[in-house]
Amino acid sequence: MRLAYIPSFGIIIFRITSVLALMDVIYMGGEQQGR
């Protein structure tokens, strides 16, 4: 059961990291375009 929990936990972390990275790129891109 724990072996099935580890991959799902990794996927959650991967998705969170991807969303944060995507927001960071959009924020920096918008800031550069604004200025």
Tab-separated table of N, CA and C in Angstrom:
chain	number	residue	atom	x	y	z
A	1	MET	N	0.865	-1.200	0.000
A	1	MET	CA	0.000	0.000	0.000
A	1	MET	C	0.904	1.255	0.000
A	2	ARG	N	1.978	1.211	0.764
A	2	ARG	CA	2.868	2.380	0.810
A	2	ARG	C	3.543	2.592	-0.543
A	3	LEU	N	3.872	1.481	-1.222
A	3	LEU	CA	4.534	1.603	-2.534
A	3	LEU	C	3.600	2.296	-3.524
A	4	ALA	N	2.284	2.136	-3.361
A	4	ALA	CA	1.319	2.768	-4.268
A	4	ALA	C	1.113	4.226	-3.861
A	5	TYR	N	1.456	4.566	-2.613
A	5	TYR	CA	1.245	5.933	-2.126
A	5	TYR	C	2.417	6.836	-2.533
A	6	ILE	N	3.604	6.262	-2.621
A	6	ILE	CA	4.789	7.070	-2.938
A	6	ILE	C	4.694	7.690	-4.342
A	7	PRO	N	4.384	6.919	-5.393
A	7	PRO	CA	4.292	7.507	-6.737
A	7	PRO	C	3.244	8.615	-6.809
A	8	SER	N	2.082	8.403	-6.218
A	8	SER	CA	1.024	9.420	-6.266
A	8	SER	C	1.493	10.686	-5.565
A	9	PHE	N	2.229	10.524	-4.459
A	9	PHE	CA	2.742	11.685	-3.726
A	9	PHE	C	3.750	12.435	-4.586
A	10	GLY	N	4.575	11.679	-5.330
A	10	GLY	CA	5.566	12.312	-6.209
A	10	GLY	C	4.878	13.072	-7.329
A	11	ILE	N	3.787	12.503	-7.852
A	11	ILE	CA	3.047	13.164	-8.936
A	11	ILE	C	2.450	14.478	-8.433
A	12	ILE	N	1.946	14.460	-7.193
A	12	ILE	CA	1.365	15.692	-6.619
A	12	ILE	C	2.443	16.766	-6.527
A	13	ILE	N	3.626	16.397	-6.027
A	13	ILE	CA	4.725	17.364	-5.896
A	13	ILE	C	5.126	17.860	-7.287
A	14	PHE	N	5.180	16.925	-8.266
A	14	PHE	CA	5.577	17.302	-9.633
A	14	PHE	C	4.584	18.302	-10.206
A	15	ARG	N	3.285	18.058	-9.997
A	15	ARG	CA	2.260	18.970	-10.544
A	15	ARG	C	2.339	20.325	-9.865
A	16	ILE	N	2.521	20.336	-8.538
A	16	ILE	CA	2.620	21.614	-7.817
A	16	ILE	C	3.822	22.405	-8.328
A	17	THR	N	4.956	21.709	-8.489
A	17	THR	CA	6.172	22.382	-8.964
A	17	THR	C	5.960	22.921	-10.371
A	18	SER	N	5.283	22.139	-11.211
A	18	SER	CA	5.042	22.570	-12.595
A	18	SER	C	4.164	23.819	-12.614
A	19	VAL	N	3.125	23.835	-11.774
A	19	VAL	CA	2.213	24.996	-11.729
A	19	VAL	C	2.965	26.223	-11.239
A	20	LEU	N	3.790	26.069	-10.186
A	20	LEU	CA	4.543	27.213	-9.654
A	20	LEU	C	5.517	27.726	-10.706
A	21	ALA	N	6.172	26.804	-11.421
A	21	ALA	CA	7.136	27.215	-12.452
A	21	ALA	C	6.396	27.941	-13.572
A	22	LEU	N	5.231	27.423	-13.961
A	22	LEU	CA	4.465	28.047	-15.040
A	22	LEU	C	4.011	29.449	-14.636
A	23	MET	N	3.535	29.601	-13.413
A	23	MET	CA	3.091	30.919	-12.935
A	23	MET	C	4.273	31.878	-12.879
A	24	ASP	N	5.444	31.364	-12.469
A	24	ASP	CA	6.629	32.211	-12.364
A	24	ASP	C	7.020	32.728	-13.747
A	25	VAL	N	6.963	31.848	-14.754
A	25	VAL	CA	7.319	32.253	-16.128
A	25	VAL	C	6.323	33.287	-16.641
A	26	ILE	N	5.030	33.064	-16.386
A	26	ILE	CA	4.003	34.005	-16.853
A	26	ILE	C	4.169	35.355	-16.150
A	27	TYR	N	4.461	35.312	-14.839
A	27	TYR	CA	4.620	36.561	-14.081
A	27	TYR	C	5.823	37.351	-14.597
A	28	MET	N	6.953	36.654	-14.795
A	28	MET	CA	8.156	37.339	-15.274
A	28	MET	C	7.933	37.854	-16.690
A	29	GLY	N	7.274	37.047	-17.547
A	29	GLY	CA	7.021	37.464	-18.927
A	29	GLY	C	6.121	38.699	-18.955
A	30	GLY	N	5.075	38.710	-18.138
A	30	GLY	CA	4.166	39.848	-18.102
A	30	GLY	C	4.873	41.084	-17.575
A	31	GLU	N	5.774	40.887	-16.589
A	31	GLU	CA	6.486	42.029	-16.023
A	31	GLU	C	7.424	42.630	-17.076
A	32	GLN	N	8.090	41.785	-17.839
A	32	GLN	CA	9.013	42.277	-18.869
A	32	GLN	C	8.231	43.002	-19.969
A	33	GLN	N	7.074	42.449	-20.357
A	33	GLN	CA	6.274	43.082	-21.410
A	33	GLN	C	5.694	44.407	-20.900
A	34	GLY	N	5.304	44.449	-19.625
A	34	GLY	CA	4.721	45.667	-19.057
A	34	GLY	C	5.748	46.784	-19.028
A	35	ARG	N	6.994	46.419	-18.730
A	35	ARG	CA	8.043	47.427	-18.655
A	35	ARG	C	8.911	47.322	-19.900
